[in-house]
PDB file of C-alpha atoms in Angstrom:
ATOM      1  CA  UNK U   1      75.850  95.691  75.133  1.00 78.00           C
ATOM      2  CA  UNK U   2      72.785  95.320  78.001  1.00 88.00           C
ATOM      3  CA  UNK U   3      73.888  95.549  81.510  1.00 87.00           C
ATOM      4  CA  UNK U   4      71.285  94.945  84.630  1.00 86.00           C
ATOM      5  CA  UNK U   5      71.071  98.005  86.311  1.00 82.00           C
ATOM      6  CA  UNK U   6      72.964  96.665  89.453  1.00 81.00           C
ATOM      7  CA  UNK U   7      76.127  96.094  87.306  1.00 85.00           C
ATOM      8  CA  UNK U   8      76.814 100.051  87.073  1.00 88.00           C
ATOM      9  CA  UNK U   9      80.105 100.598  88.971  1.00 86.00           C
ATOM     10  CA  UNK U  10      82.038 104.148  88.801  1.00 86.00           C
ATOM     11  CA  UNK U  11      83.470 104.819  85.507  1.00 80.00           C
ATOM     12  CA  UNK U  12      81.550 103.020  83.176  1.00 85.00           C
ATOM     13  CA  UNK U  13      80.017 104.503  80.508  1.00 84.00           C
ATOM     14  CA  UNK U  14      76.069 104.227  79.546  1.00 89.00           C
ATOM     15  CA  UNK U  15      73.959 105.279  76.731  1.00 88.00           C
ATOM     16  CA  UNK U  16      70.868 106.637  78.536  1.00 88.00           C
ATOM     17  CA  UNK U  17      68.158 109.287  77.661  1.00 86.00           C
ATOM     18  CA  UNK U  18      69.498 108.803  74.175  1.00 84.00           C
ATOM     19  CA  UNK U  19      72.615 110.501  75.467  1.00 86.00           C
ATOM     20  CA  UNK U  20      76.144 109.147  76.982  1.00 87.00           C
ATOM     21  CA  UNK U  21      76.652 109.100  80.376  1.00 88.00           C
ATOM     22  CA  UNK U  22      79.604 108.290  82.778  1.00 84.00           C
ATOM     23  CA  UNK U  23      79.014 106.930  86.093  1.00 89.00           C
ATOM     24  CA  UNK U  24      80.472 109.192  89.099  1.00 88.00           C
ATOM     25  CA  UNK U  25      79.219 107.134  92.228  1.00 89.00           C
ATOM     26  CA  UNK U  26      77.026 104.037  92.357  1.00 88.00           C
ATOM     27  CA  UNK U  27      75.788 102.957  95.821  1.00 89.00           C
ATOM     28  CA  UNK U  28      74.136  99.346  95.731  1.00 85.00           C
ATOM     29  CA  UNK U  29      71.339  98.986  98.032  1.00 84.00           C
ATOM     30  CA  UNK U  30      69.638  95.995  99.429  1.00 84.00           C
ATOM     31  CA  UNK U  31      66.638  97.414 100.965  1.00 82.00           C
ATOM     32  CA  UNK U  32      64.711  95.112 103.820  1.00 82.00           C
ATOM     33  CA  UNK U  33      61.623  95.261 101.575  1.00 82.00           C
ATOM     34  CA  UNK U  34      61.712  95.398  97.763  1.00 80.00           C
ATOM     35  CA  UNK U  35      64.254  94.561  95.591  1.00 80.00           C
ATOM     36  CA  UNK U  36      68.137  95.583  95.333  1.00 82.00           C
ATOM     37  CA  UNK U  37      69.529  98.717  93.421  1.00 87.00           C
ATOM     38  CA  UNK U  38      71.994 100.676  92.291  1.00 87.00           C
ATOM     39  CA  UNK U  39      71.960 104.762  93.346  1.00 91.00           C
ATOM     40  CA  UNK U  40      73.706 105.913  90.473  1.00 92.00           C
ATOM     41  CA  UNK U  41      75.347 109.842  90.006  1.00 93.00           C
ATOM     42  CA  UNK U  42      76.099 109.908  86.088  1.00 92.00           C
ATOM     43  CA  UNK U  43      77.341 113.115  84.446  1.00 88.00           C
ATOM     44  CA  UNK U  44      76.639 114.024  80.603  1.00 87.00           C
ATOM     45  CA  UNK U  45      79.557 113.234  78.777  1.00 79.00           C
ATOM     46  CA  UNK U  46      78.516 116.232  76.680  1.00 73.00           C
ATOM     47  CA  UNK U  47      77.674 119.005  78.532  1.00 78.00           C
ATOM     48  CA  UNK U  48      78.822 117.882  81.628  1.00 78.00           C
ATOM     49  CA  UNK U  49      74.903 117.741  83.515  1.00 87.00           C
ATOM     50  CA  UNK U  50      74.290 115.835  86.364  1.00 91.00           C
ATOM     51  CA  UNK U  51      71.726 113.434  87.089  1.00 90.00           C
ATOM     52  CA  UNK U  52      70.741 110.588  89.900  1.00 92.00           C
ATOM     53  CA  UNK U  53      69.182 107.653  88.891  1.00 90.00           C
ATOM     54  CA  UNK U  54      67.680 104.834  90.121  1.00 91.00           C
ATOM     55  CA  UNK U  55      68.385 101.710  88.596  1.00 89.00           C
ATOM     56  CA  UNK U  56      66.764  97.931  89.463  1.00 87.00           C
ATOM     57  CA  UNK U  57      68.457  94.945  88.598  1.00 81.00           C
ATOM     58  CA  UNK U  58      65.789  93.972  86.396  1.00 85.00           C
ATOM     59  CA  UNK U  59      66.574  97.365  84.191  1.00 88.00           C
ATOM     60  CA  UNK U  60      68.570  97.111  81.146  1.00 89.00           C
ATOM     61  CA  UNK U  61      71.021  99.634  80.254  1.00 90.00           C
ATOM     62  CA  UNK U  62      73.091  99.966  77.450  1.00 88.00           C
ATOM     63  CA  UNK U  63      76.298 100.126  78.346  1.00 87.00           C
ATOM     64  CA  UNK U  64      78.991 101.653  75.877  1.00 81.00           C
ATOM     65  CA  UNK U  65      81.066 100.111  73.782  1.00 74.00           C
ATOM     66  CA  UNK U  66      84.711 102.496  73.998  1.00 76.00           C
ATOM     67  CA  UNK U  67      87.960 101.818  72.338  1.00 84.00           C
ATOM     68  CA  UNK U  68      90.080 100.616  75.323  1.00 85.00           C
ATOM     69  CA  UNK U  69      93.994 101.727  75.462  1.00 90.00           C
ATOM     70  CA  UNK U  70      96.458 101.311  78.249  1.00 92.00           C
ATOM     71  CA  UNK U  71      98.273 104.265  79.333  1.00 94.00           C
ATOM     72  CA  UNK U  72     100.648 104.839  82.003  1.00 94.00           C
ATOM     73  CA  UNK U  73     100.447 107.465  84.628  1.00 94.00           C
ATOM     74  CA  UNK U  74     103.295 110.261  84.597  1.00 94.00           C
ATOM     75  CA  UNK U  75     103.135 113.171  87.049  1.00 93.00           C
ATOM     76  CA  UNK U  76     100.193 115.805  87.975  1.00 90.00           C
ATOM     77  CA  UNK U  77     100.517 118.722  86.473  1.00 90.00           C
ATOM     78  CA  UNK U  78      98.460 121.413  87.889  1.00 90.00           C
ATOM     79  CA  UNK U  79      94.895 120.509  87.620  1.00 91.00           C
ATOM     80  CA  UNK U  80      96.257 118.126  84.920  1.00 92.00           C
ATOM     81  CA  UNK U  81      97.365 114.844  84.738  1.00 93.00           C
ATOM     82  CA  UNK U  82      99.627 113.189  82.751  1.00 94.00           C
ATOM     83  CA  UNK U  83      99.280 110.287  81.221  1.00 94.00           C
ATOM     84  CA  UNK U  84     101.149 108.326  78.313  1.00 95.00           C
ATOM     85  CA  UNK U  85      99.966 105.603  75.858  1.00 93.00           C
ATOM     86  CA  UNK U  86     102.430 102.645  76.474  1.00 90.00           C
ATOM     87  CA  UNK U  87     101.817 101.643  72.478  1.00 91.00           C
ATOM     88  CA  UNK U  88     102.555 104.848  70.770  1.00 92.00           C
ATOM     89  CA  UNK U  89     104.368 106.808  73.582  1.00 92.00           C
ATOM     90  CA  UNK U  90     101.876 109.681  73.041  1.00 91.00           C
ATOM     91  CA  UNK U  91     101.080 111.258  76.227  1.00 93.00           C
ATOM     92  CA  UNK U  92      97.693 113.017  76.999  1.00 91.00           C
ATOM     93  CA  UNK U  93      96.378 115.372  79.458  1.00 92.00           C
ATOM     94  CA  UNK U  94      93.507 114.812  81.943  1.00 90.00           C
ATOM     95  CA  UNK U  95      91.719 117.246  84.010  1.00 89.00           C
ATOM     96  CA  UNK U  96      91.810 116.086  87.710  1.00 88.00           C
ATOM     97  CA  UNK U  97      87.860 116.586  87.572  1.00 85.00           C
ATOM     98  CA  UNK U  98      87.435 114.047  84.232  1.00 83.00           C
ATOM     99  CA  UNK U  99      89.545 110.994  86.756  1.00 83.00           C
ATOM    100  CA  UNK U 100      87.926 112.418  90.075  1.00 82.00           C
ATOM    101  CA  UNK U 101      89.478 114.127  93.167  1.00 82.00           C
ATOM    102  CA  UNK U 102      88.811 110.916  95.058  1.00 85.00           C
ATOM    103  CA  UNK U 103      90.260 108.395  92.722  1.00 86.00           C
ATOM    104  CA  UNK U 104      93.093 110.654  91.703  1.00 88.00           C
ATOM    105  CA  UNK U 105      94.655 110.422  94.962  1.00 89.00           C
ATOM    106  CA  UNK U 106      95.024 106.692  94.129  1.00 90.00           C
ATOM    107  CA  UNK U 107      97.090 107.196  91.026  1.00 89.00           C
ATOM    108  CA  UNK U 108     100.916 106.567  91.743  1.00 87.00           C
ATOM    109  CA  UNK U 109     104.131 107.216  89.559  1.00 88.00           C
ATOM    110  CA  UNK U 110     103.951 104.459  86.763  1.00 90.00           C
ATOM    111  CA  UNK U 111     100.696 103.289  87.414  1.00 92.00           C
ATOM    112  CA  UNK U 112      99.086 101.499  84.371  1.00 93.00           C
ATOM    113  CA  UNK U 113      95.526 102.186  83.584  1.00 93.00           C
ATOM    114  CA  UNK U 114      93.057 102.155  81.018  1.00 91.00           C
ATOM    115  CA  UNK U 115      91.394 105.217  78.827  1.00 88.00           C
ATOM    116  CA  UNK U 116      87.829 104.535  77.319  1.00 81.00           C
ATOM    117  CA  UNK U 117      87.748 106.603  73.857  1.00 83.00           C
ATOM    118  CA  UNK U 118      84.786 107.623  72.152  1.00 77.00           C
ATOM    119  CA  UNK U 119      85.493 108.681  69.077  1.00 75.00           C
ATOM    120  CA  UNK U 120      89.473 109.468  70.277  1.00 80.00           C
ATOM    121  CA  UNK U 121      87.900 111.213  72.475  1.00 81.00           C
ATOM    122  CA  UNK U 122      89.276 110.257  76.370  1.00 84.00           C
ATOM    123  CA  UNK U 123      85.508 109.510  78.017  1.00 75.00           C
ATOM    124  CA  UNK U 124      86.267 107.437  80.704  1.00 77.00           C
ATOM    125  CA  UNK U 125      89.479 106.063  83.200  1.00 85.00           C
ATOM    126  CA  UNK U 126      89.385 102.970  84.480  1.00 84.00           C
ATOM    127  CA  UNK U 127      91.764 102.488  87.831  1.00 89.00           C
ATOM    128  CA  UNK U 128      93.274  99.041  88.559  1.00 90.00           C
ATOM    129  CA  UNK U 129      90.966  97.257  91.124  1.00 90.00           C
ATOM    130  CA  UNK U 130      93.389  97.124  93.772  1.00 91.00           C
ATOM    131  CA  UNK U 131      96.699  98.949  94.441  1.00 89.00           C
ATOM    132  CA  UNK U 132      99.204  98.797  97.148  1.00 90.00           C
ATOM    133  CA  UNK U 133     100.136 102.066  99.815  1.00 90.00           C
ATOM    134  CA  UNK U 134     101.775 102.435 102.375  1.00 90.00           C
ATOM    135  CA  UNK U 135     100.249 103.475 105.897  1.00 91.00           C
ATOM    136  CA  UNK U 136     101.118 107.017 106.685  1.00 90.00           C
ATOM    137  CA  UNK U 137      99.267 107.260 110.194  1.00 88.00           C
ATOM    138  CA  UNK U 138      97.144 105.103 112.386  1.00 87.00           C
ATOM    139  CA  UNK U 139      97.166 103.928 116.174  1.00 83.00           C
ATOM    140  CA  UNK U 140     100.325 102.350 117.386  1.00 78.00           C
ATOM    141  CA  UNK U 141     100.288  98.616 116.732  1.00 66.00           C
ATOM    142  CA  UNK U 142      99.304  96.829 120.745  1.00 64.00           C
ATOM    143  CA  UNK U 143     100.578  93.632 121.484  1.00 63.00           C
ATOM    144  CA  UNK U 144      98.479  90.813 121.689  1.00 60.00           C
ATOM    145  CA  UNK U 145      95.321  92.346 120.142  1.00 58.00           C
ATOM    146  CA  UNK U 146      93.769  89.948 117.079  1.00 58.00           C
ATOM    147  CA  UNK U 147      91.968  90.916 113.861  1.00 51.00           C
ATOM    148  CA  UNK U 148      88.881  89.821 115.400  1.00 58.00           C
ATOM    149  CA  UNK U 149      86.344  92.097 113.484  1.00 66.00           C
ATOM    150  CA  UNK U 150      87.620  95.506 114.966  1.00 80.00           C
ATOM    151  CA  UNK U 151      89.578  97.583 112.566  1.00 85.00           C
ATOM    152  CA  UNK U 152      91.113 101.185 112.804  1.00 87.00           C
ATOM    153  CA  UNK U 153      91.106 104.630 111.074  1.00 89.00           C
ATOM    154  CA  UNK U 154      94.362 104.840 108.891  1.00 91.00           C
ATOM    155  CA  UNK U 155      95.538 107.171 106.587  1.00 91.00           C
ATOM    156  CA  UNK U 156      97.052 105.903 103.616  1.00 91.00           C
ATOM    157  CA  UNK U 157      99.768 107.580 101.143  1.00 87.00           C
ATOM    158  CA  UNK U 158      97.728 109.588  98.785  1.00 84.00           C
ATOM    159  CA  UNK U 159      95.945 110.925 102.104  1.00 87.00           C
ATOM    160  CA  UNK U 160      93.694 108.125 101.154  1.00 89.00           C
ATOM    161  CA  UNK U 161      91.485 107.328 104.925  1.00 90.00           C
ATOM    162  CA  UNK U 162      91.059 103.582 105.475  1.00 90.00           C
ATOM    163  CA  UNK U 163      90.194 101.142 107.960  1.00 89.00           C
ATOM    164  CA  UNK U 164      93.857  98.771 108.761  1.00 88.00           C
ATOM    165  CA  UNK U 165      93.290  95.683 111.091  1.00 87.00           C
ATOM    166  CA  UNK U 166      95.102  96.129 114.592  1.00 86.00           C
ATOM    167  CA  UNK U 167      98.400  94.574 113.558  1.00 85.00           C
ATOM    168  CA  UNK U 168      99.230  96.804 110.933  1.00 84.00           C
ATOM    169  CA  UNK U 169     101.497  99.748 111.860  1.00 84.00           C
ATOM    170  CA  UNK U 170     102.861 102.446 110.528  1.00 88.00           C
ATOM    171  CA  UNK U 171     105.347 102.221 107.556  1.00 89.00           C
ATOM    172  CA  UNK U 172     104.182  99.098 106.396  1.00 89.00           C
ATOM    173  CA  UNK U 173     102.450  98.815 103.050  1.00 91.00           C
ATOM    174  CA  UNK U 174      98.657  97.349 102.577  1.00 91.00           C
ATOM    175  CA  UNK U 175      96.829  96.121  99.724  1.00 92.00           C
ATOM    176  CA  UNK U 176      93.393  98.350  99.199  1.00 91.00           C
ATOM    177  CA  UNK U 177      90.330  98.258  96.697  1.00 89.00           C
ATOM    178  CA  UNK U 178      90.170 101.545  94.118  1.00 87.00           C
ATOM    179  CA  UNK U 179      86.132 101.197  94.827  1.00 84.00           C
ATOM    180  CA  UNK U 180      86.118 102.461  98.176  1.00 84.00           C
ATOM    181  CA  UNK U 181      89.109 102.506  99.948  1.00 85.00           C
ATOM    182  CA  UNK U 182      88.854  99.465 101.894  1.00 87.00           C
ATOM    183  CA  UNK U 183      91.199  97.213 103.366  1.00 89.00           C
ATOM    184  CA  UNK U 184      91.962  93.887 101.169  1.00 90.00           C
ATOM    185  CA  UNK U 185      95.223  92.497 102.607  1.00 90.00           C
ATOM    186  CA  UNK U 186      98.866  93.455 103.886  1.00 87.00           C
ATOM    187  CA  UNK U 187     101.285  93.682 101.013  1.00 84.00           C
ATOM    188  CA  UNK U 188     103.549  91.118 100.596  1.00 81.00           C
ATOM    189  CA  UNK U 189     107.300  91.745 101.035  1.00 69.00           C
ATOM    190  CA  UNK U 190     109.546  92.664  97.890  1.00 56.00           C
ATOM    191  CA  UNK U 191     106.133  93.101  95.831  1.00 48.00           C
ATOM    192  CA  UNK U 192     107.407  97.038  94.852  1.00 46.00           C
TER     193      UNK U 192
END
């Protein structure tokens, strides 16, 4: 299937250089002159190279068809992670460096996600787009101060750094995106 360029987001597997390639990072630009595009870090699915690309919108890529199976997240294990396939009860191990030291810390006991095989072979992890933590540390709440557009530094569970809105305090729990970290919404009560 043909993607534009732009569409790369971390995780997804491309066929490019006649080779398959998993995207690490992808930083979307929008240059004042020019048009938008994606920075992409891939890694060789193969031999484990890395490369930086440049991709338009107007490229195609070819993006990678992989068997898709939903497996639930057990416990780390070392480097390891352990993860079980909710249909067969089959559980799998993951090197932290295959998910990503960054969107590891995001995975929580029981967490569902989804494994891109290649041939039964786990290629690619795919995080839910949003998940809930709680707020570990950040600036006492002050009275009276509004959301207006200043935020502050938090640090989430996971020792996952954020930016909370004024309001939100310490203990409570906050809905953030698996992209980057950021700040979608408080969580709502009982949602656990």
């Amino acid at each position: 299937m043909k993607i534009n360029g732009n569409e790369i987001k971390p995780g997804m597997v491309i066929k490019h250089q006649e080779t398959l390639w998993t995207a690490i990072k992808a930083d979307h630009v929008k240059p004042g002159k020019g048009g938008a595009f994606a920075q992409v870090e891939l890694k060789n699915i193969l031999d484990g190279r890395k490369l930086n690309e440049r991709f338009r919108s107007a490229d195609k890529v070819e993006r990678v068809r992989l068997d898709q199976r939903d497996y639930q997240y057990l416990y780390p294990e070392g480097e390891m992670l352990v993860f079980m396939n909710t249909e067969t009860y089959e559980q799998i191990s993951l090197h932290i460096d295959f998910v990503g030291e960054e969107r590891a810390a995001y995975l929580t006991d029981g967490m569902m996600v989804v494994v891109e095989l290649y041939e039964d072979k786990p290629i690619g992890i795919d995080l839910p787009q949003h998940v809930e933590l709680e707020v570990i540390d950040t600036e006492p709440v002050v009275k009276g101060q509004t959301a207006a557009n200043s935020y502050k530094p938090a640090i989430l569970t996971g020792n996952i750094r954020s930016a909370v809105p004024p309001f939100v305090g310490v203990g409570e729990r906050v809905v953030v995106a698996t992209e980057d970290g950021s700040y979608v919404r408080r969580a709502e009560m009982g949602s656990f």
